[in-house]
């Protein structure tokens, strides 16, 4: 470590003026980054990790301000710097990459021009060599055929490609510090690996310092030398990344670390160690077939043009797009099956068809021996088997009617199917369900906007199990939740399954989570099954190349040694 | 379980926002009014308009139709607050009495288009398919005309009556309502809570009535307030060019038209006061619409 | 590019069909019996039957529709009872006056509204932002004929800056030789500054009237879309890359913010073409709007129907142009077609 740190943040406090008065998003944060160092800032939503970095770059929105503390960059006081001086630093000395790369690029300007804008601003290229330098920048982020991509618009590029452009933009002027704010959230795990490897390689080769802001402790530990853990605007722990998994010092870090799904643990290991947990009940052995899907196909027309335009277009129709291509699998009673794949692999389309919310193009969906795939989705709401297949949705907020109280939401299926008669009986059933999912009874009369994400997830689960279904489809039920809440919800789901004898079809992109909850796993790619088998077998000993690639792409936190410094 | 039984059971559970939610909305409303006192003023103005519409004819000092050639073209004075017109009629009385007709035209046309356009739009957005295509085609065809010009054509063809003004105003607003309702309904069609309602055995009709409509109602109410102003302007514009309302009926648009000839000779009051009344009424509805939007959707504040 | 153009042209066909069908329906629902109306008040039953046959009103509706379309294809919109001319030639001779006034008003509105909206968004919460909000709400609340009358009173009667509101030129000036039909442009082409000044003096007040009316929606949408673009992630990226305020506001924010503004222009034109009728009446402007109003007062329906149809076709064409312009600035639209 050199004597003067590259970035030295002391006692930083950031306040936001809101309607409800001043909110302190960041409190007395100290952060020190040495030259060439890679530091991860980890925290759940609302921890102030992003706000800290915006304050360093001085790009807080108009409601926010640095209330206290100092920020020094190479010994220069950024808090006192003028806007013009800051502009000179941004992009040239310190730059930033963001979550959602497509939105981070100007949609109506070619990517080459956007890189040129930055080069021109910092006078790193004259009009003569501007284009060549922009192409060089594209080449450095391993973009194939950079001359062609120079003239491309962001919408013409994939998400991973856009993130490379954003990195090219950030590194074009060879800054000393790169701040990466959730750079891979929303990207598939294989793309995430490619992007992170690229960032690490480029910054290491230039001797740059990097701050990686993420909610994923595993990702931070895998790519960073040091990890800073934040909670509610405060830094609770700073440690070497190998130490953080081995011996987390702060209670919050321990909780966060424990809650991060990783190989070689059980569901109970996710929960905080201090609380009492009854041992996980043993699941009953899987027996007869509950759901059987045979040769399922779903096609969408490729061209969404109007009928009029189609009439006039010469030539034959393009072949329709096959979202699900000849899929066959089974779910047995009491079994939990994981449906895994990257975005666009057809897993959600499959679950929607099994759920009978969409009609398959071809194939059979047999549930309890009856071909429910033959019943049109529009008529299925009155089908006697409707109550036996239920679903827990991805986004707990979106899945609750904003105008229904928790009790009304849980009561909806009970009222529709007449599972209980009379207001008192319905209420009693709601309270019983609330107890079952661990929702405090006094919250039953609240509206969704008065509840937390975890509480809303519990309501969604209570509603799904209200009619004693045989099969519950879990559509990424924890993807919108913080990791500590995810741990609790996953355990709740496992307990309910054991207690009520349901089967789960668990749709997820996260193999680590699937391994914890599922008996069997089906890996999908481009509408087809790549591999299926017992969860432990598929993950520990994958047979298909694609499964191997998926598993290799999951960030592995260093347990013994540190790979990147 | 019988239907009635089910209703009472459902009613026992709080569905519509009860005290906590209402209290919060009210607090937010107070915040918005406090933040933007203009909204409070505009609600006051609305109250005055409604009073004029309800009891206007019985509180005015003069008969709005009685002419008095001896007192023609008098500027505003203590006897005639807003002056008199070319026939000696009291402009103040005519402006106040006209409130009822102008508000009635816009209220009826907005109610009509809300019922037709709102329902058609919700059906189009929720069911999609051919319902969507038909509603979309009707809306597009209406939108292919400059709206005021279409209203002119409709009133000219259907006949020069107040009822036809109401119909024409409703027709030209149809696309707006249908589109907003369609957009809101089609966003919600795939919302998690609508899918959830489907899984719990709700039929489509029930989902539309209990889930979609209540959730898009606030947005539609804002739209109604904003189009009230437009409906008043449109009706006044039509009567300004001699369609719909006929003299000597007091109506703001026609009164401005009558005063137009006297502007160049300096008798400003004949056109000014009905014009001001018109402007204030429209202003009032627009401000209320903006205010309501702030309450309903704080994010979309502009 | 040619393919795009053809595709866009094709999309106007359903709209045109709708327009023709509606105008046909409007001609069929005339108050009372159309035939006895056209035969005149003193016509005998035989004369009425004769007229009915002549107009094809005894045929079935589809036949009548075909005949109507055939007439349209030949440019027949009927005769005006008041002017005695064919409606088409009346409309054609008066259209340049209306177009000049409308475009002049729109030009003024754009020149004021866009900078105003941008300034309001960039300095959110400042006095200019409040001014923008007030202007936007007041502008849509003002009945355009009322604004016109107030401006006439102030600028003509009180201040005597403006000429009498009686048409495109005062009685002593002569019209410039026709090239475009726009007096402002034609007088410049002829090098006749005297006429240019006279024409400008006449068009200024009605133009301002239209501008006040149409700048409100433009300013409002500019401000709103500018605000949303300014808070977007790519503007944040641009700021985080150290780009200067000019580049950020103009190259990054404004160009994107103009997309919704261009879309709104369609709506603005709809308002403008309607408001134009009222303004022409107030200023005795010899355009198609005042022509239609005069015909309406005389219960002369053919010109009114011709006017409605002509405005609709013009509006469809304007929307097509707006669509094409949108395609030019938004690469996403360009490639999807």
PDB file of N, CA, C and O in Angstrom, chain B residues 137 141 143-148 156-157 230 233 237 240-241 243 256 264-266 268 271-272 275-276 278-279 282-283 286 290 293 302, chain C residues 14 18-19 22 26 29-31 133 138 140-143 145-146 149-150 153 157 220 223 270-271 273-274 278 281-282 296 301 312 315:
ATOM      1  N   UNK B 137     -59.738   0.379 -33.838  1.00  0.00           N
ATOM      2  CA  UNK B 137     -60.051   0.906 -35.152  1.00  0.00           C
ATOM      3  C   UNK B 137     -61.017   2.095 -35.040  1.00  0.00           C
ATOM      4  O   UNK B 137     -60.846   3.104 -35.705  1.00  0.00           O
ATOM      5  N   UNK B 141     -60.083   5.862 -36.158  1.00  0.00           N
ATOM      6  CA  UNK B 141     -60.854   6.580 -37.173  1.00  0.00           C
ATOM      7  C   UNK B 141     -61.279   7.950 -36.657  1.00  0.00           C
ATOM      8  O   UNK B 141     -61.193   8.945 -37.373  1.00  0.00           O
ATOM      9  N   UNK B 143     -59.745   9.593 -34.361  1.00  0.00           N
ATOM     10  CA  UNK B 143     -58.518  10.385 -34.217  1.00  0.00           C
ATOM     11  C   UNK B 143     -57.986  10.869 -35.558  1.00  0.00           C
ATOM     12  O   UNK B 143     -57.122  11.745 -35.598  1.00  0.00           O
ATOM     13  N   UNK B 144     -58.437  10.269 -36.663  1.00  0.00           N
ATOM     14  CA  UNK B 144     -57.941  10.704 -37.961  1.00  0.00           C
ATOM     15  C   UNK B 144     -58.483  12.083 -38.327  1.00  0.00           C
ATOM     16  O   UNK B 144     -57.999  12.719 -39.250  1.00  0.00           O
ATOM     17  N   UNK B 145     -59.504  12.549 -37.601  1.00  0.00           N
ATOM     18  CA  UNK B 145     -60.044  13.883 -37.844  1.00  0.00           C
ATOM     19  C   UNK B 145     -59.456  14.863 -36.831  1.00  0.00           C
ATOM     20  O   UNK B 145     -59.225  14.498 -35.686  1.00  0.00           O
ATOM     21  N   UNK B 146     -59.253  16.113 -37.253  1.00  0.00           N
ATOM     22  CA  UNK B 146     -59.017  17.139 -36.245  1.00  0.00           C
ATOM     23  C   UNK B 146     -60.294  17.202 -35.393  1.00  0.00           C
ATOM     24  O   UNK B 146     -61.389  17.304 -35.949  1.00  0.00           O
ATOM     25  N   UNK B 147     -60.160  17.081 -34.069  1.00  0.00           N
ATOM     26  CA  UNK B 147     -61.336  16.772 -33.267  1.00  0.00           C
ATOM     27  C   UNK B 147     -62.421  17.840 -33.308  1.00  0.00           C
ATOM     28  O   UNK B 147     -63.605  17.543 -33.426  1.00  0.00           O
ATOM     29  N   UNK B 148     -62.017  19.100 -33.236  1.00  0.00           N
ATOM     30  CA  UNK B 148     -63.037  20.153 -33.243  1.00  0.00           C
ATOM     31  C   UNK B 148     -63.775  20.185 -34.589  1.00  0.00           C
ATOM     32  O   UNK B 148     -64.989  20.390 -34.652  1.00  0.00           O
ATOM     33  N   UNK B 156     -73.341  19.612 -37.432  1.00  0.00           N
ATOM     34  CA  UNK B 156     -73.971  20.085 -38.672  1.00  0.00           C
ATOM     35  C   UNK B 156     -74.838  18.991 -39.283  1.00  0.00           C
ATOM     36  O   UNK B 156     -75.921  19.257 -39.802  1.00  0.00           O
ATOM     37  N   UNK B 157     -74.363  17.751 -39.190  1.00  0.00           N
ATOM     38  CA  UNK B 157     -75.108  16.665 -39.813  1.00  0.00           C
ATOM     39  C   UNK B 157     -76.291  16.214 -38.960  1.00  0.00           C
ATOM     40  O   UNK B 157     -77.381  15.991 -39.469  1.00  0.00           O
ATOM     41  N   UNK B 230     -61.968  20.648 -21.214  1.00  0.00           N
ATOM     42  CA  UNK B 230     -61.934  20.579 -22.660  1.00  0.00           C
ATOM     43  C   UNK B 230     -63.345  20.529 -23.240  1.00  0.00           C
ATOM     44  O   UNK B 230     -63.639  21.142 -24.272  1.00  0.00           O
ATOM     45  N   UNK B 233     -64.790  23.996 -23.243  1.00  0.00           N
ATOM     46  CA  UNK B 233     -64.188  24.788 -24.321  1.00  0.00           C
ATOM     47  C   UNK B 233     -64.778  24.402 -25.673  1.00  0.00           C
ATOM     48  O   UNK B 233     -65.086  25.257 -26.496  1.00  0.00           O
ATOM     49  N   UNK B 237     -66.882  26.694 -28.079  1.00  0.00           N
ATOM     50  CA  UNK B 237     -66.366  26.948 -29.420  1.00  0.00           C
ATOM     51  C   UNK B 237     -67.427  26.696 -30.464  1.00  0.00           C
ATOM     52  O   UNK B 237     -67.598  27.491 -31.403  1.00  0.00           O
ATOM     53  N   UNK B 240     -69.904  29.385 -30.370  1.00  0.00           N
ATOM     54  CA  UNK B 240     -69.309  30.626 -30.881  1.00  0.00           C
ATOM     55  C   UNK B 240     -69.477  30.723 -32.392  1.00  0.00           C
ATOM     56  O   UNK B 240     -69.694  31.809 -32.936  1.00  0.00           O
ATOM     57  N   UNK B 241     -69.371  29.600 -33.098  1.00  0.00           N
ATOM     58  CA  UNK B 241     -69.560  29.662 -34.554  1.00  0.00           C
ATOM     59  C   UNK B 241     -71.004  29.386 -34.939  1.00  0.00           C
ATOM     60  O   UNK B 241     -71.302  29.147 -36.109  1.00  0.00           O
ATOM     61  N   UNK B 243     -73.265  26.995 -33.651  1.00  0.00           N
ATOM     62  CA  UNK B 243     -73.812  25.647 -33.609  1.00  0.00           C
ATOM     63  C   UNK B 243     -74.365  25.352 -32.213  1.00  0.00           C
ATOM     64  O   UNK B 243     -73.804  25.776 -31.217  1.00  0.00           O
ATOM     65  N   UNK B 256     -69.906  35.510 -25.972  1.00  0.00           N
ATOM     66  CA  UNK B 256     -68.649  36.063 -26.477  1.00  0.00           C
ATOM     67  C   UNK B 256     -68.823  36.392 -27.965  1.00  0.00           C
ATOM     68  O   UNK B 256     -68.387  37.446 -28.441  1.00  0.00           O
ATOM     69  N   UNK B 264     -64.219  45.826 -31.539  1.00  0.00           N
ATOM     70  CA  UNK B 264     -63.473  46.797 -32.348  1.00  0.00           C
ATOM     71  C   UNK B 264     -63.946  48.219 -32.112  1.00  0.00           C
ATOM     72  O   UNK B 264     -63.238  49.167 -32.404  1.00  0.00           O
ATOM     73  N   UNK B 265     -65.162  48.351 -31.561  1.00  0.00           N
ATOM     74  CA  UNK B 265     -65.602  49.717 -31.270  1.00  0.00           C
ATOM     75  C   UNK B 265     -65.440  50.027 -29.780  1.00  0.00           C
ATOM     76  O   UNK B 265     -65.915  51.054 -29.299  1.00  0.00           O
ATOM     77  N   UNK B 266     -64.801  49.143 -29.056  1.00  0.00           N
ATOM     78  CA  UNK B 266     -64.413  49.476 -27.690  1.00  0.00           C
ATOM     79  C   UNK B 266     -65.368  49.021 -26.612  1.00  0.00           C
ATOM     80  O   UNK B 266     -65.101  49.224 -25.435  1.00  0.00           O
ATOM     81  N   UNK B 268     -65.901  46.507 -24.604  1.00  0.00           N
ATOM     82  CA  UNK B 268     -65.186  45.283 -24.247  1.00  0.00           C
ATOM     83  C   UNK B 268     -65.969  44.372 -23.319  1.00  0.00           C
ATOM     84  O   UNK B 268     -65.777  43.180 -23.276  1.00  0.00           O
ATOM     85  N   UNK B 271     -68.083  40.942 -24.355  1.00  0.00           N
ATOM     86  CA  UNK B 271     -67.377  39.681 -24.598  1.00  0.00           C
ATOM     87  C   UNK B 271     -66.528  39.269 -23.393  1.00  0.00           C
ATOM     88  O   UNK B 271     -66.331  38.091 -23.140  1.00  0.00           O
ATOM     89  N   UNK B 272     -66.022  40.275 -22.655  1.00  0.00           N
ATOM     90  CA  UNK B 272     -65.034  39.965 -21.620  1.00  0.00           C
ATOM     91  C   UNK B 272     -65.600  39.081 -20.515  1.00  0.00           C
ATOM     92  O   UNK B 272     -64.997  38.057 -20.168  1.00  0.00           O
ATOM     93  N   UNK B 275     -66.429  35.532 -21.389  1.00  0.00           N
ATOM     94  CA  UNK B 275     -65.153  34.887 -21.701  1.00  0.00           C
ATOM     95  C   UNK B 275     -64.383  34.552 -20.449  1.00  0.00           C
ATOM     96  O   UNK B 275     -63.800  33.474 -20.315  1.00  0.00           O
ATOM     97  N   UNK B 276     -64.374  35.506 -19.493  1.00  0.00           N
ATOM     98  CA  UNK B 276     -63.682  35.263 -18.232  1.00  0.00           C
ATOM     99  C   UNK B 276     -64.312  34.095 -17.481  1.00  0.00           C
ATOM    100  O   UNK B 276     -63.609  33.252 -16.918  1.00  0.00           O
ATOM    101  N   UNK B 278     -65.900  31.610 -18.720  1.00  0.00           N
ATOM    102  CA  UNK B 278     -65.509  30.415 -19.447  1.00  0.00           C
ATOM    103  C   UNK B 278     -64.096  29.991 -19.058  1.00  0.00           C
ATOM    104  O   UNK B 278     -63.818  28.844 -18.715  1.00  0.00           O
ATOM    105  N   UNK B 279     -63.197  30.980 -19.071  1.00  0.00           N
ATOM    106  CA  UNK B 279     -61.801  30.713 -18.779  1.00  0.00           C
ATOM    107  C   UNK B 279     -61.630  30.195 -17.356  1.00  0.00           C
ATOM    108  O   UNK B 279     -60.931  29.221 -17.113  1.00  0.00           O
ATOM    109  N   UNK B 282     -62.825  26.556 -17.013  1.00  0.00           N
ATOM    110  CA  UNK B 282     -61.895  25.599 -17.593  1.00  0.00           C
ATOM    111  C   UNK B 282     -60.638  25.502 -16.738  1.00  0.00           C
ATOM    112  O   UNK B 282     -60.139  24.417 -16.435  1.00  0.00           O
ATOM    113  N   UNK B 283     -60.135  26.663 -16.325  1.00  0.00           N
ATOM    114  CA  UNK B 283     -58.956  26.735 -15.478  1.00  0.00           C
ATOM    115  C   UNK B 283     -59.172  25.911 -14.220  1.00  0.00           C
ATOM    116  O   UNK B 283     -58.322  25.149 -13.793  1.00  0.00           O
ATOM    117  N   UNK B 286     -59.052  22.197 -14.907  1.00  0.00           N
ATOM    118  CA  UNK B 286     -57.681  21.763 -15.193  1.00  0.00           C
ATOM    119  C   UNK B 286     -56.840  21.705 -13.923  1.00  0.00           C
ATOM    120  O   UNK B 286     -56.070  20.778 -13.720  1.00  0.00           O
ATOM    121  N   UNK B 290     -55.078  18.478 -12.245  1.00  0.00           N
ATOM    122  CA  UNK B 290     -53.662  18.388 -11.869  1.00  0.00           C
ATOM    123  C   UNK B 290     -53.506  18.037 -10.396  1.00  0.00           C
ATOM    124  O   UNK B 290     -52.659  17.224 -10.028  1.00  0.00           O
ATOM    125  N   UNK B 293     -54.310  14.493  -9.772  1.00  0.00           N
ATOM    126  CA  UNK B 293     -53.245  13.618 -10.263  1.00  0.00           C
ATOM    127  C   UNK B 293     -52.109  13.553  -9.238  1.00  0.00           C
ATOM    128  O   UNK B 293     -51.548  12.501  -9.005  1.00  0.00           O
ATOM    129  N   UNK B 302     -46.057  16.722 -12.537  1.00  0.00           N
ATOM    130  CA  UNK B 302     -45.312  17.520 -13.523  1.00  0.00           C
ATOM    131  C   UNK B 302     -45.436  18.980 -13.170  1.00  0.00           C
ATOM    132  O   UNK B 302     -46.324  19.359 -12.450  1.00  0.00           O
TER     133      UNK B 302
ATOM    134  N   UNK C  14     -55.914   2.457 -43.792  1.00  0.00           N
ATOM    135  CA  UNK C  14     -57.096   2.254 -42.941  1.00  0.00           C
ATOM    136  C   UNK C  14     -57.663   3.581 -42.431  1.00  0.00           C
ATOM    137  O   UNK C  14     -58.891   3.756 -42.388  1.00  0.00           O
ATOM    138  N   UNK C  18     -61.432   4.960 -43.073  1.00  0.00           N
ATOM    139  CA  UNK C  18     -62.292   5.397 -41.974  1.00  0.00           C
ATOM    140  C   UNK C  18     -62.811   6.811 -42.203  1.00  0.00           C
ATOM    141  O   UNK C  18     -63.995   7.091 -42.010  1.00  0.00           O
ATOM    142  N   UNK C  19     -61.923   7.693 -42.647  1.00  0.00           N
ATOM    143  CA  UNK C  19     -62.316   9.078 -42.887  1.00  0.00           C
ATOM    144  C   UNK C  19     -63.412   9.155 -43.943  1.00  0.00           C
ATOM    145  O   UNK C  19     -64.436   9.840 -43.773  1.00  0.00           O
ATOM    146  N   UNK C  22     -66.753   7.794 -42.574  1.00  0.00           N
ATOM    147  CA  UNK C  22     -67.399   8.728 -41.648  1.00  0.00           C
ATOM    148  C   UNK C  22     -67.979   9.919 -42.406  1.00  0.00           C
ATOM    149  O   UNK C  22     -69.108  10.345 -42.148  1.00  0.00           O
ATOM    150  N   UNK C  26     -71.779  11.144 -42.512  1.00  0.00           N
ATOM    151  CA  UNK C  26     -72.203  12.494 -42.130  1.00  0.00           C
ATOM    152  C   UNK C  26     -73.067  13.122 -43.230  1.00  0.00           C
ATOM    153  O   UNK C  26     -73.972  13.898 -42.937  1.00  0.00           O
ATOM    154  N   UNK C  29     -76.833  11.769 -42.895  1.00  0.00           N
ATOM    155  CA  UNK C  29     -77.697  12.005 -41.741  1.00  0.00           C
ATOM    156  C   UNK C  29     -78.065  13.478 -41.610  1.00  0.00           C
ATOM    157  O   UNK C  29     -78.349  13.959 -40.532  1.00  0.00           O
ATOM    158  N   UNK C  30     -78.073  14.169 -42.740  1.00  0.00           N
ATOM    159  CA  UNK C  30     -78.470  15.578 -42.709  1.00  0.00           C
ATOM    160  C   UNK C  30     -79.843  15.721 -42.048  1.00  0.00           C
ATOM    161  O   UNK C  30     -80.701  14.860 -42.222  1.00  0.00           O
ATOM    162  N   UNK C  31     -80.033  16.781 -41.306  1.00  0.00           N
ATOM    163  CA  UNK C  31     -81.337  16.955 -40.656  1.00  0.00           C
ATOM    164  C   UNK C  31     -82.430  17.011 -41.718  1.00  0.00           C
ATOM    165  O   UNK C  31     -82.298  17.687 -42.730  1.00  0.00           O
ATOM    166  N   UNK C 133     -45.283  26.246 -15.645  1.00  0.00           N
ATOM    167  CA  UNK C 133     -46.490  25.539 -15.199  1.00  0.00           C
ATOM    168  C   UNK C 133     -47.720  26.416 -15.351  1.00  0.00           C
ATOM    169  O   UNK C 133     -48.771  25.964 -15.796  1.00  0.00           O
ATOM    170  N   UNK C 138     -52.643  27.813 -18.015  1.00  0.00           N
ATOM    171  CA  UNK C 138     -53.460  28.917 -18.511  1.00  0.00           C
ATOM    172  C   UNK C 138     -53.709  28.780 -20.008  1.00  0.00           C
ATOM    173  O   UNK C 138     -54.824  29.010 -20.488  1.00  0.00           O
ATOM    174  N   UNK C 140     -54.009  26.163 -21.929  1.00  0.00           N
ATOM    175  CA  UNK C 140     -55.052  25.232 -22.343  1.00  0.00           C
ATOM    176  C   UNK C 140     -56.417  25.650 -21.820  1.00  0.00           C
ATOM    177  O   UNK C 140     -57.435  25.136 -22.254  1.00  0.00           O
ATOM    178  N   UNK C 141     -56.434  26.590 -20.861  1.00  0.00           N
ATOM    179  CA  UNK C 141     -57.718  26.998 -20.310  1.00  0.00           C
ATOM    180  C   UNK C 141     -58.336  28.165 -21.064  1.00  0.00           C
ATOM    181  O   UNK C 141     -59.509  28.470 -20.886  1.00  0.00           O
ATOM    182  N   UNK C 142     -57.519  28.843 -21.878  1.00  0.00           N
ATOM    183  CA  UNK C 142     -58.030  30.029 -22.559  1.00  0.00           C
ATOM    184  C   UNK C 142     -58.791  29.628 -23.823  1.00  0.00           C
ATOM    185  O   UNK C 142     -58.219  28.991 -24.699  1.00  0.00           O
ATOM    186  N   UNK C 143     -60.057  30.009 -23.921  1.00  0.00           N
ATOM    187  CA  UNK C 143     -60.771  29.756 -25.185  1.00  0.00           C
ATOM    188  C   UNK C 143     -60.098  30.596 -26.263  1.00  0.00           C
ATOM    189  O   UNK C 143     -59.879  31.789 -26.075  1.00  0.00           O
ATOM    190  N   UNK C 145     -60.923  31.772 -29.102  1.00  0.00           N
ATOM    191  CA  UNK C 145     -61.623  32.934 -29.677  1.00  0.00           C
ATOM    192  C   UNK C 145     -61.632  34.103 -28.689  1.00  0.00           C
ATOM    193  O   UNK C 145     -61.585  35.257 -29.084  1.00  0.00           O
ATOM    194  N   UNK C 146     -61.634  33.754 -27.402  1.00  0.00           N
ATOM    195  CA  UNK C 146     -61.612  34.807 -26.377  1.00  0.00           C
ATOM    196  C   UNK C 146     -60.240  35.494 -26.346  1.00  0.00           C
ATOM    197  O   UNK C 146     -60.147  36.720 -26.336  1.00  0.00           O
ATOM    198  N   UNK C 149     -60.042  37.887 -29.215  1.00  0.00           N
ATOM    199  CA  UNK C 149     -60.792  39.137 -29.019  1.00  0.00           C
ATOM    200  C   UNK C 149     -60.060  40.076 -28.064  1.00  0.00           C
ATOM    201  O   UNK C 149     -59.990  41.288 -28.293  1.00  0.00           O
ATOM    202  N   UNK C 150     -59.502  39.513 -26.987  1.00  0.00           N
ATOM    203  CA  UNK C 150     -58.774  40.351 -26.030  1.00  0.00           C
ATOM    204  C   UNK C 150     -57.580  41.004 -26.718  1.00  0.00           C
ATOM    205  O   UNK C 150     -57.317  42.209 -26.554  1.00  0.00           O
ATOM    206  N   UNK C 153     -58.708  43.791 -28.871  1.00  0.00           N
ATOM    207  CA  UNK C 153     -59.070  44.974 -28.073  1.00  0.00           C
ATOM    208  C   UNK C 153     -57.819  45.726 -27.636  1.00  0.00           C
ATOM    209  O   UNK C 153     -57.717  46.944 -27.789  1.00  0.00           O
ATOM    210  N   UNK C 157     -57.665  48.294 -30.597  1.00  0.00           N
ATOM    211  CA  UNK C 157     -58.495  49.398 -30.112  1.00  0.00           C
ATOM    212  C   UNK C 157     -57.734  50.300 -29.146  1.00  0.00           C
ATOM    213  O   UNK C 157     -57.738  51.512 -29.278  1.00  0.00           O
ATOM    214  N   UNK C 220     -45.595  21.848 -21.941  1.00  0.00           N
ATOM    215  CA  UNK C 220     -45.861  20.883 -20.893  1.00  0.00           C
ATOM    216  C   UNK C 220     -45.162  19.551 -21.176  1.00  0.00           C
ATOM    217  O   UNK C 220     -44.501  18.987 -20.314  1.00  0.00           O
ATOM    218  N   UNK C 223     -41.317  19.864 -20.969  1.00  0.00           N
ATOM    219  CA  UNK C 223     -40.850  19.884 -19.596  1.00  0.00           C
ATOM    220  C   UNK C 223     -40.902  18.480 -18.993  1.00  0.00           C
ATOM    221  O   UNK C 223     -39.928  18.013 -18.411  1.00  0.00           O
ATOM    222  N   UNK C 270     -54.104  18.626 -34.374  1.00  0.00           N
ATOM    223  CA  UNK C 270     -55.546  18.418 -34.251  1.00  0.00           C
ATOM    224  C   UNK C 270     -56.192  19.632 -33.594  1.00  0.00           C
ATOM    225  O   UNK C 270     -57.194  20.160 -34.061  1.00  0.00           O
ATOM    226  N   UNK C 271     -55.576  20.095 -32.501  1.00  0.00           N
ATOM    227  CA  UNK C 271     -56.079  21.286 -31.811  1.00  0.00           C
ATOM    228  C   UNK C 271     -56.006  22.514 -32.712  1.00  0.00           C
ATOM    229  O   UNK C 271     -56.930  23.307 -32.794  1.00  0.00           O
ATOM    230  N   UNK C 273     -55.886  22.848 -36.039  1.00  0.00           N
ATOM    231  CA  UNK C 273     -56.801  22.911 -37.170  1.00  0.00           C
ATOM    232  C   UNK C 273     -58.205  23.290 -36.694  1.00  0.00           C
ATOM    233  O   UNK C 273     -58.950  23.958 -37.406  1.00  0.00           O
ATOM    234  N   UNK C 274     -58.564  22.836 -35.466  1.00  0.00           N
ATOM    235  CA  UNK C 274     -59.854  23.243 -34.914  1.00  0.00           C
ATOM    236  C   UNK C 274     -59.846  24.703 -34.490  1.00  0.00           C
ATOM    237  O   UNK C 274     -60.748  25.481 -34.838  1.00  0.00           O
ATOM    238  N   UNK C 278     -61.919  28.946 -35.384  1.00  0.00           N
ATOM    239  CA  UNK C 278     -62.390  30.017 -34.506  1.00  0.00           C
ATOM    240  C   UNK C 278     -61.603  31.302 -34.730  1.00  0.00           C
ATOM    241  O   UNK C 278     -62.169  32.393 -34.772  1.00  0.00           O
ATOM    242  N   UNK C 281     -62.575  33.089 -37.799  1.00  0.00           N
ATOM    243  CA  UNK C 281     -63.831  33.832 -37.662  1.00  0.00           C
ATOM    244  C   UNK C 281     -63.577  35.169 -36.958  1.00  0.00           C
ATOM    245  O   UNK C 281     -64.065  36.214 -37.383  1.00  0.00           O
ATOM    246  N   UNK C 282     -62.778  35.136 -35.893  1.00  0.00           N
ATOM    247  CA  UNK C 282     -62.515  36.373 -35.143  1.00  0.00           C
ATOM    248  C   UNK C 282     -61.808  37.404 -36.015  1.00  0.00           C
ATOM    249  O   UNK C 282     -62.120  38.588 -35.970  1.00  0.00           O
ATOM    250  N   UNK C 296     -72.026  27.237 -42.812  1.00  0.00           N
ATOM    251  CA  UNK C 296     -72.846  26.704 -41.730  1.00  0.00           C
ATOM    252  C   UNK C 296     -73.995  27.640 -41.401  1.00  0.00           C
ATOM    253  O   UNK C 296     -75.141  27.231 -41.243  1.00  0.00           O
ATOM    254  N   UNK C 301     -74.696  22.915 -46.751  1.00  0.00           N
ATOM    255  CA  UNK C 301     -73.980  21.807 -46.126  1.00  0.00           C
ATOM    256  C   UNK C 301     -72.827  21.235 -46.934  1.00  0.00           C
ATOM    257  O   UNK C 301     -71.868  20.726 -46.371  1.00  0.00           O
ATOM    258  N   UNK C 312     -59.655  16.386 -42.637  1.00  0.00           N
ATOM    259  CA  UNK C 312     -59.276  15.048 -42.189  1.00  0.00           C
ATOM    260  C   UNK C 312     -58.152  14.500 -43.052  1.00  0.00           C
ATOM    261  O   UNK C 312     -57.183  13.938 -42.541  1.00  0.00           O
ATOM    262  N   UNK C 315     -55.029  16.225 -42.234  1.00  0.00           N
ATOM    263  CA  UNK C 315     -54.530  15.804 -40.927  1.00  0.00           C
ATOM    264  C   UNK C 315     -53.867  14.435 -41.013  1.00  0.00           C
ATOM    265  O   UNK C 315     -52.825  14.199 -40.399  1.00  0.00           O
TER     266      UNK C 315
END
